[in-house]
Short mmCIF file of C-alpha atoms and ligand atoms in Angstrom, two decimals:
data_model
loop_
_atom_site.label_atom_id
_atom_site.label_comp_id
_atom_site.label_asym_id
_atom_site.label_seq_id
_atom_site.Cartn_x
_atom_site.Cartn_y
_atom_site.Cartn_z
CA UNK V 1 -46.06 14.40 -0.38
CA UNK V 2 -49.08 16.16 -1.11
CA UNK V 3 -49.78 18.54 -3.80
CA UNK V 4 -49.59 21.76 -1.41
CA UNK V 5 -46.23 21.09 -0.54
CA UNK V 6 -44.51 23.74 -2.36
CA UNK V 7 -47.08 26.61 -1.63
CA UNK V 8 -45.02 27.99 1.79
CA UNK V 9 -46.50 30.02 4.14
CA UNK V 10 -50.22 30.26 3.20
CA UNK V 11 -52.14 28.12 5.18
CA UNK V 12 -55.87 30.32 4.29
CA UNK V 13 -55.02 29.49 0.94
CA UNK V 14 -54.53 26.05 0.65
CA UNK V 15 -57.10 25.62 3.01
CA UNK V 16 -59.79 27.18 0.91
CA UNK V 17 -58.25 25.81 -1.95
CA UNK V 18 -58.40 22.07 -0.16
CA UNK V 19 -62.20 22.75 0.49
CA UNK V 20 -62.93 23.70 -3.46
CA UNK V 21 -61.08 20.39 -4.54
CA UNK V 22 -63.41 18.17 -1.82
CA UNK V 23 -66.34 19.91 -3.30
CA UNK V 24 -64.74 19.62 -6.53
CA UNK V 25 -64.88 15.79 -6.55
CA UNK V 26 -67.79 15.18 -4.67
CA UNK V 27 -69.75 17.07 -7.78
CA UNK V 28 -67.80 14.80 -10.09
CA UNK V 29 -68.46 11.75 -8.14
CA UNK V 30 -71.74 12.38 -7.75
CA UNK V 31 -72.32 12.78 -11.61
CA UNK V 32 -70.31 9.38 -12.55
CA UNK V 33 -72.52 7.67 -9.87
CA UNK V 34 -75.52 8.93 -12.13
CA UNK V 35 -77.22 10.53 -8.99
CA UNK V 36 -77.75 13.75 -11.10
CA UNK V 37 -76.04 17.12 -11.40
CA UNK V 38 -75.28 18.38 -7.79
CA UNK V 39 -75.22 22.25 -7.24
CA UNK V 40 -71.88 23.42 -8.00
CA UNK V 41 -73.18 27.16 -6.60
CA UNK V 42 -72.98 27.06 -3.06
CA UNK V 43 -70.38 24.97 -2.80
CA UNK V 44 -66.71 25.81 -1.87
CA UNK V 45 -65.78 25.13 -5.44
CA UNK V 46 -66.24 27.28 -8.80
CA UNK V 47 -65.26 27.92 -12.37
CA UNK V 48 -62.90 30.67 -12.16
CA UNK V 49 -60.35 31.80 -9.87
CA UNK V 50 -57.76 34.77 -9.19
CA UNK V 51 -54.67 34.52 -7.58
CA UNK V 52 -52.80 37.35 -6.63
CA UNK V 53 -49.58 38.00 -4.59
CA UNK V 54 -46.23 39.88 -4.94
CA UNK V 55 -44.01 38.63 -7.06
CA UNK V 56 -42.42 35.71 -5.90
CA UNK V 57 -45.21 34.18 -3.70
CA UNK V 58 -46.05 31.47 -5.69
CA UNK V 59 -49.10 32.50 -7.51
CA UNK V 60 -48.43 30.11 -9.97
CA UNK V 61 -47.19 27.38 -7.59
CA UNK V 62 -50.63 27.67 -5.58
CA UNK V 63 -52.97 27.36 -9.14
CA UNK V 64 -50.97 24.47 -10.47
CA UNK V 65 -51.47 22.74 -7.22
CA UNK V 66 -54.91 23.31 -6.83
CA UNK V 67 -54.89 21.95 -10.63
CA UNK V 68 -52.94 19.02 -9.54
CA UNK V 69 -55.88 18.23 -6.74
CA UNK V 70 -58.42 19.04 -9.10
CA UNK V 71 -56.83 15.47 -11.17
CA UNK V 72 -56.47 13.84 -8.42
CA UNK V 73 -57.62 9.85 -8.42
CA UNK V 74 -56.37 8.40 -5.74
CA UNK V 75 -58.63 6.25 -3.72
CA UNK V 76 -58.45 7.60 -0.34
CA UNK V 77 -60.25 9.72 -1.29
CA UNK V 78 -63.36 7.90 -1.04
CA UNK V 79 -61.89 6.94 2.41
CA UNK V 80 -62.51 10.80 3.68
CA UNK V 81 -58.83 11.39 2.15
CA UNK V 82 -58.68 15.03 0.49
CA UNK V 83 -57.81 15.26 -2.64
CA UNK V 84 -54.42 16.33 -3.85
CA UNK V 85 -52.38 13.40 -2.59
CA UNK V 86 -49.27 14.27 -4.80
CA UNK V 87 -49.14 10.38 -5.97
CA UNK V 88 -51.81 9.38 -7.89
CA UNK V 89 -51.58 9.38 -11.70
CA UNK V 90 -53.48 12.39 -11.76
CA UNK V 91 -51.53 14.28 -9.36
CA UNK V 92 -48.57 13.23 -10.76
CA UNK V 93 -49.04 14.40 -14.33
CA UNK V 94 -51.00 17.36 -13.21
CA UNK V 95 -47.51 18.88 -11.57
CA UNK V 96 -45.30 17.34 -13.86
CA UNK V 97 -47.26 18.98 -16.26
CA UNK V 98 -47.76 16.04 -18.74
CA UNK V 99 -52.14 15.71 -18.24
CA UNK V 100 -53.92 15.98 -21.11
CA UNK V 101 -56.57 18.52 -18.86
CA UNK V 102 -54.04 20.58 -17.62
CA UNK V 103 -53.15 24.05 -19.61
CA UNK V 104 -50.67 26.06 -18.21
CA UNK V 105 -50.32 29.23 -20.16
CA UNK V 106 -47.13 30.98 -19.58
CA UNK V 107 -45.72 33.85 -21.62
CA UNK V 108 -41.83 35.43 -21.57
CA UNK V 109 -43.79 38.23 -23.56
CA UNK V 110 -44.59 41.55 -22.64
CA UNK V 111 -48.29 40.76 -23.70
CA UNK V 112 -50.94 37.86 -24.66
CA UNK V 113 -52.98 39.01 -27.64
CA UNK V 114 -56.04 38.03 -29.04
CA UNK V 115 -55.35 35.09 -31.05
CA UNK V 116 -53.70 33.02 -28.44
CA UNK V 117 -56.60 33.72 -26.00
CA UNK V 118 -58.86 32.77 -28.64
CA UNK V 119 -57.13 29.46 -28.55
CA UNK V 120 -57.59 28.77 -25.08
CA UNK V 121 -60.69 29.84 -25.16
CA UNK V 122 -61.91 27.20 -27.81
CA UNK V 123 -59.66 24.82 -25.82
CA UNK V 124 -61.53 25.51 -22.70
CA UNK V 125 -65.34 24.37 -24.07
CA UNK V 126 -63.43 20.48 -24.71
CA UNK V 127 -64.81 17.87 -22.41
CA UNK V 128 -61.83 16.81 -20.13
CA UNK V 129 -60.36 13.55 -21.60
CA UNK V 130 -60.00 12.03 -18.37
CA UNK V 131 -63.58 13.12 -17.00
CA UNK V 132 -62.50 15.52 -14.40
CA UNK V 133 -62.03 19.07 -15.15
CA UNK V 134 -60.66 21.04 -17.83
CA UNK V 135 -58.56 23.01 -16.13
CA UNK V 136 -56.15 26.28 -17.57
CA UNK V 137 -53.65 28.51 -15.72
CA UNK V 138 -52.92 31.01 -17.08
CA UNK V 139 -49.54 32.58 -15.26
CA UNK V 140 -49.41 36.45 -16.33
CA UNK V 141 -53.38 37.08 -16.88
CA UNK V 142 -52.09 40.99 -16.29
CA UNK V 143 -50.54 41.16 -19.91
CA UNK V 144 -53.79 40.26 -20.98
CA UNK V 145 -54.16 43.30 -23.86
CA UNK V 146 -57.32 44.63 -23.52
CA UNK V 147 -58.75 42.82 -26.72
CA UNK V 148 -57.61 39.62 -24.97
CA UNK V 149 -59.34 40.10 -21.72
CA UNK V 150 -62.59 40.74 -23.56
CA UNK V 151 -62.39 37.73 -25.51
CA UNK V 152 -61.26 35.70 -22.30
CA UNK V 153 -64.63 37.58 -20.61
CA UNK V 154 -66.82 35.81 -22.84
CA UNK V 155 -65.49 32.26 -21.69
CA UNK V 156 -65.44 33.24 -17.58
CA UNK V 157 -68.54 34.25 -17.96
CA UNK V 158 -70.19 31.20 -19.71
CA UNK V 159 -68.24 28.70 -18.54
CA UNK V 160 -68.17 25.25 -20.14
CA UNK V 161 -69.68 22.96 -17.39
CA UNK V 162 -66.49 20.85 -16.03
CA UNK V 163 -63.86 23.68 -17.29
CA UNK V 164 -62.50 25.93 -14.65
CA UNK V 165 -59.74 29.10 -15.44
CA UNK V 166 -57.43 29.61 -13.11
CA UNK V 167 -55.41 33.56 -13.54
CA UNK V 168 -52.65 34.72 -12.11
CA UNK V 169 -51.68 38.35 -11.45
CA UNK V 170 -49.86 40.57 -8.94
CA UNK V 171 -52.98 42.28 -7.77
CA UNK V 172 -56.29 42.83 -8.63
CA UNK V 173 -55.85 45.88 -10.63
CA UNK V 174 -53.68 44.03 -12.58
CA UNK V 175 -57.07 42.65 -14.50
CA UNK V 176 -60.16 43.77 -16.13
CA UNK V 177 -62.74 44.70 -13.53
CA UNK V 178 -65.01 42.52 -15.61
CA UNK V 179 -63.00 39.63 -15.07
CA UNK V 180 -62.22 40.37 -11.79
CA UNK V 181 -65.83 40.57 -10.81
CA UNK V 182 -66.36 37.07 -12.20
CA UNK V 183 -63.50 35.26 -10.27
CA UNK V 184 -63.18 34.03 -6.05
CA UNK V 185 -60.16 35.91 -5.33
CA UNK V 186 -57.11 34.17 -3.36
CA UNK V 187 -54.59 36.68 -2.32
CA UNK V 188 -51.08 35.20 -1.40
CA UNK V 189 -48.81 37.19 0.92
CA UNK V 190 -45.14 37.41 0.84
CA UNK V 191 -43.83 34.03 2.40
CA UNK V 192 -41.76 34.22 5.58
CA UNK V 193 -38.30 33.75 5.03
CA UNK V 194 -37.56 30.88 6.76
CA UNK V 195 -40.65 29.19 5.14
CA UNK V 196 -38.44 29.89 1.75
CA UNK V 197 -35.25 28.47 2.58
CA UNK V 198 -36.91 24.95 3.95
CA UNK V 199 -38.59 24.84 0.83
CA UNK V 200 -34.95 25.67 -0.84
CA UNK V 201 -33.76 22.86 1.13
CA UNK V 202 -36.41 20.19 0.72
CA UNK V 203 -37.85 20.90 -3.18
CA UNK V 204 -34.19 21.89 -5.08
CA UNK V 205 -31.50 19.79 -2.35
CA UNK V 206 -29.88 23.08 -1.64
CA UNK V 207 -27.17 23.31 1.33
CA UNK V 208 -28.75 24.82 4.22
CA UNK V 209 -25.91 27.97 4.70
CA UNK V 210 -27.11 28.63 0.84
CA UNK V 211 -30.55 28.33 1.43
CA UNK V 212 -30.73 30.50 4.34
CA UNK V 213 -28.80 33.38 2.67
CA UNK V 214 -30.84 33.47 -0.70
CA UNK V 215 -34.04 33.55 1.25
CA UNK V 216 -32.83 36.31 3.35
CA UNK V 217 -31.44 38.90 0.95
CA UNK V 218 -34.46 38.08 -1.55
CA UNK V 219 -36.93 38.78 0.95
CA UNK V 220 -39.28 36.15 0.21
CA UNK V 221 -39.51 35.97 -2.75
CA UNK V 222 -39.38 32.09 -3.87
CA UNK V 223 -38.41 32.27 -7.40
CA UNK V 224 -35.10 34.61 -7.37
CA UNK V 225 -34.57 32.69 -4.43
CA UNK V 226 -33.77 29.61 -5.90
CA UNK V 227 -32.00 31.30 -9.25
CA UNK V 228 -29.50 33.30 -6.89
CA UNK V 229 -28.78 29.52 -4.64
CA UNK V 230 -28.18 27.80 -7.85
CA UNK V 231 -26.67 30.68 -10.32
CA UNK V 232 -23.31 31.66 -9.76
CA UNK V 233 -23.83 34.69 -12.37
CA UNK V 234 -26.85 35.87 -10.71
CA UNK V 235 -24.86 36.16 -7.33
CA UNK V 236 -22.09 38.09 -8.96
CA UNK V 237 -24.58 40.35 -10.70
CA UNK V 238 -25.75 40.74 -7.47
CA UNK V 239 -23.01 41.69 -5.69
CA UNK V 240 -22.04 44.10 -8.40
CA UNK V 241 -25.37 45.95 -8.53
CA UNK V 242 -24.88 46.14 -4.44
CA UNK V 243 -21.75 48.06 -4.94
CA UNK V 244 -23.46 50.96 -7.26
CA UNK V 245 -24.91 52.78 -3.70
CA UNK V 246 -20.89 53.83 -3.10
CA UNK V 247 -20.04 54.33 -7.04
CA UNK V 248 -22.53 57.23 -8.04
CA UNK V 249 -20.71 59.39 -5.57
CA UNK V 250 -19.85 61.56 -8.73
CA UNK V 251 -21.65 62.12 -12.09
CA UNK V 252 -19.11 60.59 -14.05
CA UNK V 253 -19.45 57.50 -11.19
CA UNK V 254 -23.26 57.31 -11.19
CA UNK V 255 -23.41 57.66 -15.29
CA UNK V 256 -20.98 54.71 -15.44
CA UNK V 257 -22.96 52.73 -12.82
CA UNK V 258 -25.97 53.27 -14.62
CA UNK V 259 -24.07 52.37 -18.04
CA UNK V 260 -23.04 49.27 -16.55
CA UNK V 261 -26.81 48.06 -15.32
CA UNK V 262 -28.00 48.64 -18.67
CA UNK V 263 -25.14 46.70 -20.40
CA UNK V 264 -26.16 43.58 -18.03
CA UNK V 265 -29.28 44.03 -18.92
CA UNK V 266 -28.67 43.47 -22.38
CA UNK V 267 -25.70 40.34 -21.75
CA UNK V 268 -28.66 38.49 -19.95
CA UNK V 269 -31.16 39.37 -23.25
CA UNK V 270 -28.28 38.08 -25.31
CA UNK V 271 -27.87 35.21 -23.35
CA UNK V 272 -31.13 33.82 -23.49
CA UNK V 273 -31.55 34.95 -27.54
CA UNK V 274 -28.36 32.31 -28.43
CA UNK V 275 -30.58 30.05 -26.32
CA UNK V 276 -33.33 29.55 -27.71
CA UNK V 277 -33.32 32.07 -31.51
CA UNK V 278 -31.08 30.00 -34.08
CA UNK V 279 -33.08 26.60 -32.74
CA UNK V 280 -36.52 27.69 -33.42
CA UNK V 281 -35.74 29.63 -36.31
CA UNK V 282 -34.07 26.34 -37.86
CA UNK V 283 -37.23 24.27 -36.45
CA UNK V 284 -39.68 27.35 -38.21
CA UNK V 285 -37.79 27.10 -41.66
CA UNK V 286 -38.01 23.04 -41.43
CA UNK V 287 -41.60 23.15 -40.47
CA UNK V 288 -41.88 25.91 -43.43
CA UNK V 289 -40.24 23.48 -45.85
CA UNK V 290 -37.35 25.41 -46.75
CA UNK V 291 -34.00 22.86 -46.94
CA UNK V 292 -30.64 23.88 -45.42
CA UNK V 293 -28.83 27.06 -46.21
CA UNK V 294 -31.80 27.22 -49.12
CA UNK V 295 -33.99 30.40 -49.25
CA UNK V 296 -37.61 29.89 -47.39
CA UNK V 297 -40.30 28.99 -49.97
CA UNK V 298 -42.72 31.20 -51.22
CA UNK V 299 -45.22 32.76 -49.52
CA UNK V 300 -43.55 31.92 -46.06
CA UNK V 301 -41.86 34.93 -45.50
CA UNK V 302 -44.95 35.90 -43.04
CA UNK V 303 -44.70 33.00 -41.05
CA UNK V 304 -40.63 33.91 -40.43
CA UNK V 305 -41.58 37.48 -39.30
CA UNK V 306 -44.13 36.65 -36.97
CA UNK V 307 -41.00 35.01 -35.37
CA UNK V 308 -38.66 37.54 -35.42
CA UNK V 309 -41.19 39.50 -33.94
CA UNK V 310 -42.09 37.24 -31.25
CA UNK V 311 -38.28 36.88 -30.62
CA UNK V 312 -37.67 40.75 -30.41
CA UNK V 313 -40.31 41.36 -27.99
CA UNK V 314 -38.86 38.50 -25.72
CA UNK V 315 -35.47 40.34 -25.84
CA UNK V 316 -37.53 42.74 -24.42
CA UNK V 317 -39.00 41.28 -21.81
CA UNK V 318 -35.93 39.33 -20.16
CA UNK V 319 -34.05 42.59 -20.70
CA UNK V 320 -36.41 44.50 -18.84
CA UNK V 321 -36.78 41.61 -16.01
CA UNK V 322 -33.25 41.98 -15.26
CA UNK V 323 -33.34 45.31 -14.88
CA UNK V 324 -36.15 44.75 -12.45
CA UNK V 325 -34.17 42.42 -10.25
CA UNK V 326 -31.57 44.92 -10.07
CA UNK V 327 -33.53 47.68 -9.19
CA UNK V 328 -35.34 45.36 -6.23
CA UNK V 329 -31.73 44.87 -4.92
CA UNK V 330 -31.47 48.35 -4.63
CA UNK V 331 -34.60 49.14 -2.82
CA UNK V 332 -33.56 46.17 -0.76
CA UNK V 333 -29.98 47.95 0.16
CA UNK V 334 -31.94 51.56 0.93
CA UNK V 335 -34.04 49.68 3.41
CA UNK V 336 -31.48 48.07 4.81
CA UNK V 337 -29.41 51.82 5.14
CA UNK V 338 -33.30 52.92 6.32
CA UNK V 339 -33.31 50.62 9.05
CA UNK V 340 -30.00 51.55 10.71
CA UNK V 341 -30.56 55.31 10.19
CA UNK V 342 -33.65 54.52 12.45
CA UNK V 343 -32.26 52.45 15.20
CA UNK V 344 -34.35 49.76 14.43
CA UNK V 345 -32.75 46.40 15.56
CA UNK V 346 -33.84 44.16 12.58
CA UNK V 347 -31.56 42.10 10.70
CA UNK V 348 -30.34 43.32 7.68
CA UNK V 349 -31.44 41.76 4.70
CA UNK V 350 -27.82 42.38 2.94
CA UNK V 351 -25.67 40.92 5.22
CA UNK V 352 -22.49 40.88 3.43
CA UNK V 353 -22.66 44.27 2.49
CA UNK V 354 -23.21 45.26 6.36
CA UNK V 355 -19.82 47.85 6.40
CA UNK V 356 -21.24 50.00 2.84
CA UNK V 357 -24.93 50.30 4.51
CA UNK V 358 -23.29 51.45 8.23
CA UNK V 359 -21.19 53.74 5.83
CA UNK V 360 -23.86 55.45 3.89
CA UNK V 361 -26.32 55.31 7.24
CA UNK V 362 -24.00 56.93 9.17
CA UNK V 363 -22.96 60.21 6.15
CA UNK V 364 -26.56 60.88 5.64
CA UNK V 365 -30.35 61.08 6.70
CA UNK V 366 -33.00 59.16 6.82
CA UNK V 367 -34.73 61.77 4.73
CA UNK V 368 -32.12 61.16 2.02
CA UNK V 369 -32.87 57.15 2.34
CA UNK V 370 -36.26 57.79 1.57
CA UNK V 371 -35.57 60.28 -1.23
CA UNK V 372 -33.01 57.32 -2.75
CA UNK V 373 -35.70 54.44 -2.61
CA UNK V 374 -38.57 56.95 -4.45
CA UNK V 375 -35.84 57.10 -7.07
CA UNK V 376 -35.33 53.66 -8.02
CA UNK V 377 -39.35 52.88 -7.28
CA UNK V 378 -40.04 56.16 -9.97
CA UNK V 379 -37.08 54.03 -12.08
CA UNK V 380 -39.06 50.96 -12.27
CA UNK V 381 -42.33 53.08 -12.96
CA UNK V 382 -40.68 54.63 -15.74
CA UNK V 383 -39.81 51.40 -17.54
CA UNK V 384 -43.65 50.44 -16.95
CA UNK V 385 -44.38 53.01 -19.10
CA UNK V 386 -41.51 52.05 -21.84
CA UNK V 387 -39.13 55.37 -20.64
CA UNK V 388 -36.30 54.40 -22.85
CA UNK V 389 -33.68 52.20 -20.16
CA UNK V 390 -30.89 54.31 -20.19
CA UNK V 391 -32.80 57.72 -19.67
CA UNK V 392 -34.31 56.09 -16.55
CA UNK V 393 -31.75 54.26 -15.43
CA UNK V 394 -29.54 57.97 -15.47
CA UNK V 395 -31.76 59.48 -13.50
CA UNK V 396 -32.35 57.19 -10.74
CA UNK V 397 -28.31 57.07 -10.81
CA UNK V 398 -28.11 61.21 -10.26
CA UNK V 399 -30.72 61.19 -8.04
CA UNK V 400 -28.60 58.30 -5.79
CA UNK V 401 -25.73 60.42 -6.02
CA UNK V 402 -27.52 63.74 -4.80
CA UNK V 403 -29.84 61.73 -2.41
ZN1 ZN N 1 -53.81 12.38 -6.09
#
């Protein structure tokens, strides 16, 4: 099993990626043989790297990997082997995510700031430990703030000899232009469907019938994917978001619909809050020296609101991520209607709800279709720019109903 396994469906990728990690380890070779410092300009490999795809492509997937090749040690590779052969100890920990030069930054926030960049970035000038490469992913490089990119600049710019960044974003204008201008850019495309179920099938054991209908109604999109084969809940929240096209018929319909998104949008927030809250709250007033059921010592009250804070703004963020994977069930149903309003002999992508999209392609236009899909896409723009949930939410809804 090789370290590319899991990045389906982008063969110009992993290629160039496969060429960087040859180059990659003939530099380092090279330098433990003592035969100098070989060029590293010129070669297929360098020191920072953008990956961007829609969501779901395995952005993340494809960096770790190429960090997993990056560690690799196995000694076929001297043999003309390339590195990345998914066994060696550095493979191994490198996607396990246990070696020591491997940083993967993730966030559930809405935003990195500056002081956790500034971390990295004093992490990143570190020799590796195991002689290689210093490598850091960082997953969600577009909610860099502002501040954060410019402090990130500074390292991508000068860039500690054997460290190499590796960012992740949706699409270019997702990061600074500055940073941007300073990375090789790797753009992913949506994987093919049946590229996503064999990988459902192979990585996570799932039944093939399962596999093949999460890949299809998700589109390609690897991640929700694998939550809606393996999550019960997420396939009845499914099915009950793909029933909202026939509720809004009236305003008292489409204001309950809309109601009802928002209120399981705020279950899931609460769901993962009793997850993970009381736990690191108890671990933050251990660490803060404060004994059970006792009040928190002096002068740590800071410390306890930083968390709350932290915890607030991740209600945020999962609340607003369900919302989003609503809303792309929508779009997905629209298209669907789309598709039969213009004769177009494609499969549809919502399969079990084949009778509500013949329904609503057959008592209106293609013109409405089009006018229904702007509405959720202007929803989703309006959370972008914090539009408070249940204002935008409303409005898509009466815009549904009305087409
Ligand atoms: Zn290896």
């Amino acid at each position: 099993m090789a370290v590319w396994d899991d990045v389906v469906g982008q063969e110009k990728v992993t290629d160039q990626l496969s060429a960087a990690a040859r180059d990659a380890d003939a530099y380092v070779t090279a330098e433990a043989e003592g035969k100098g410092t070989a060029a590293l300009s010129g070669s297929a490999m360098t020191h920072a790297w953008l990956f961007t795809g829609p969501p779901g492509s395995g952005r993340s997937t494809a960096a770790r990997a190429f960090a997993a090749a990056l560690q690799c040690v196995s000694p076929d590779r001297a043999l003309g082997g390339a590195p990345g052969c998914g066994f060696c100890d550095g493979c191994h920990t490198a996607m396990v995510g246990t070696h020591a030069d491997v940083e993967v930054i993730r966030t559930d926030l809405l935003t990195i700031g500056v002081k956790e960049t500034r971390e990295q970035v004093r992490r990143a000038q570190m020799s590796p430990a195991g002689g290689r490469w210093q490598v850091i992913v960082m997953e969600d490089a577009d909610r860099l703030t502002e501040g954060a990119g410019n402090v990130l600049l500074k390292a991508v710019e000068e860039p500690a000899p054997r460290t190499v960044w590796l960012l992740c974003a949706p699409s270019t204008e997702d990061v600074l232009p500055t940073i941007r201008s300073r990375c090789r850019h790797l753009a992913l495309r949506t994987p093919p469907v049946d590229a996503v179920a064999d990988l459902l099938m192979r990585r996570d054991g799932i039944e093939p019938d399962m596999a093949a209908y999460a890949a299809r109604v998700t589109q390609g999109h690897i991640g929700r994917a694998r939550r809606l084969a393996t999550d019960e809940r997420a396939r009845r929240r499914r099915a009950a978001v793909l029933t909202m096209p026939q509720r809004v018929s009236d305003v008292g319909g489409a204001l309950r619909a809309a109601q009802e998104l928002i209120d399981a949008a705020a279950e899931d927030a609460k769901e993962v809050a009793e997850e993970h809250d009381e736990r690191e709250t108890e671990e933050l007033r251990t660490a803060l020296g404060a004994s059970e059921g006792s009040r928190l010592p002096r002068g740590t009250a800071g410390a306890m609101k930083e968390l709350q804070d932290k915890q607030k703004r991740r209600a945020t963020r999962t609340q607003r991520d369900s919302l989003d994977l609503a809303l792309s069930d929508l779009t997905g149903f629209y298209r669907d209607v789309l598709a039969r309003q213009l004769g177009s002999g494609v499969a549809l992508a919502n399969e079990e709800a084949a009778e509500a999209v013949q329904q609503l392609a057959a008592s209106s236009g293609p013109e409405q279709t089009l006018r229904r899909i702007e509405a959720v896409l202007d929803c989703r723009e309006a959370l972008d720019r914090n539009v408070a949930p249940l204002l935008a939410v409303e409005a898509m809804a009466m815009t549904l109903r009305a087409g």
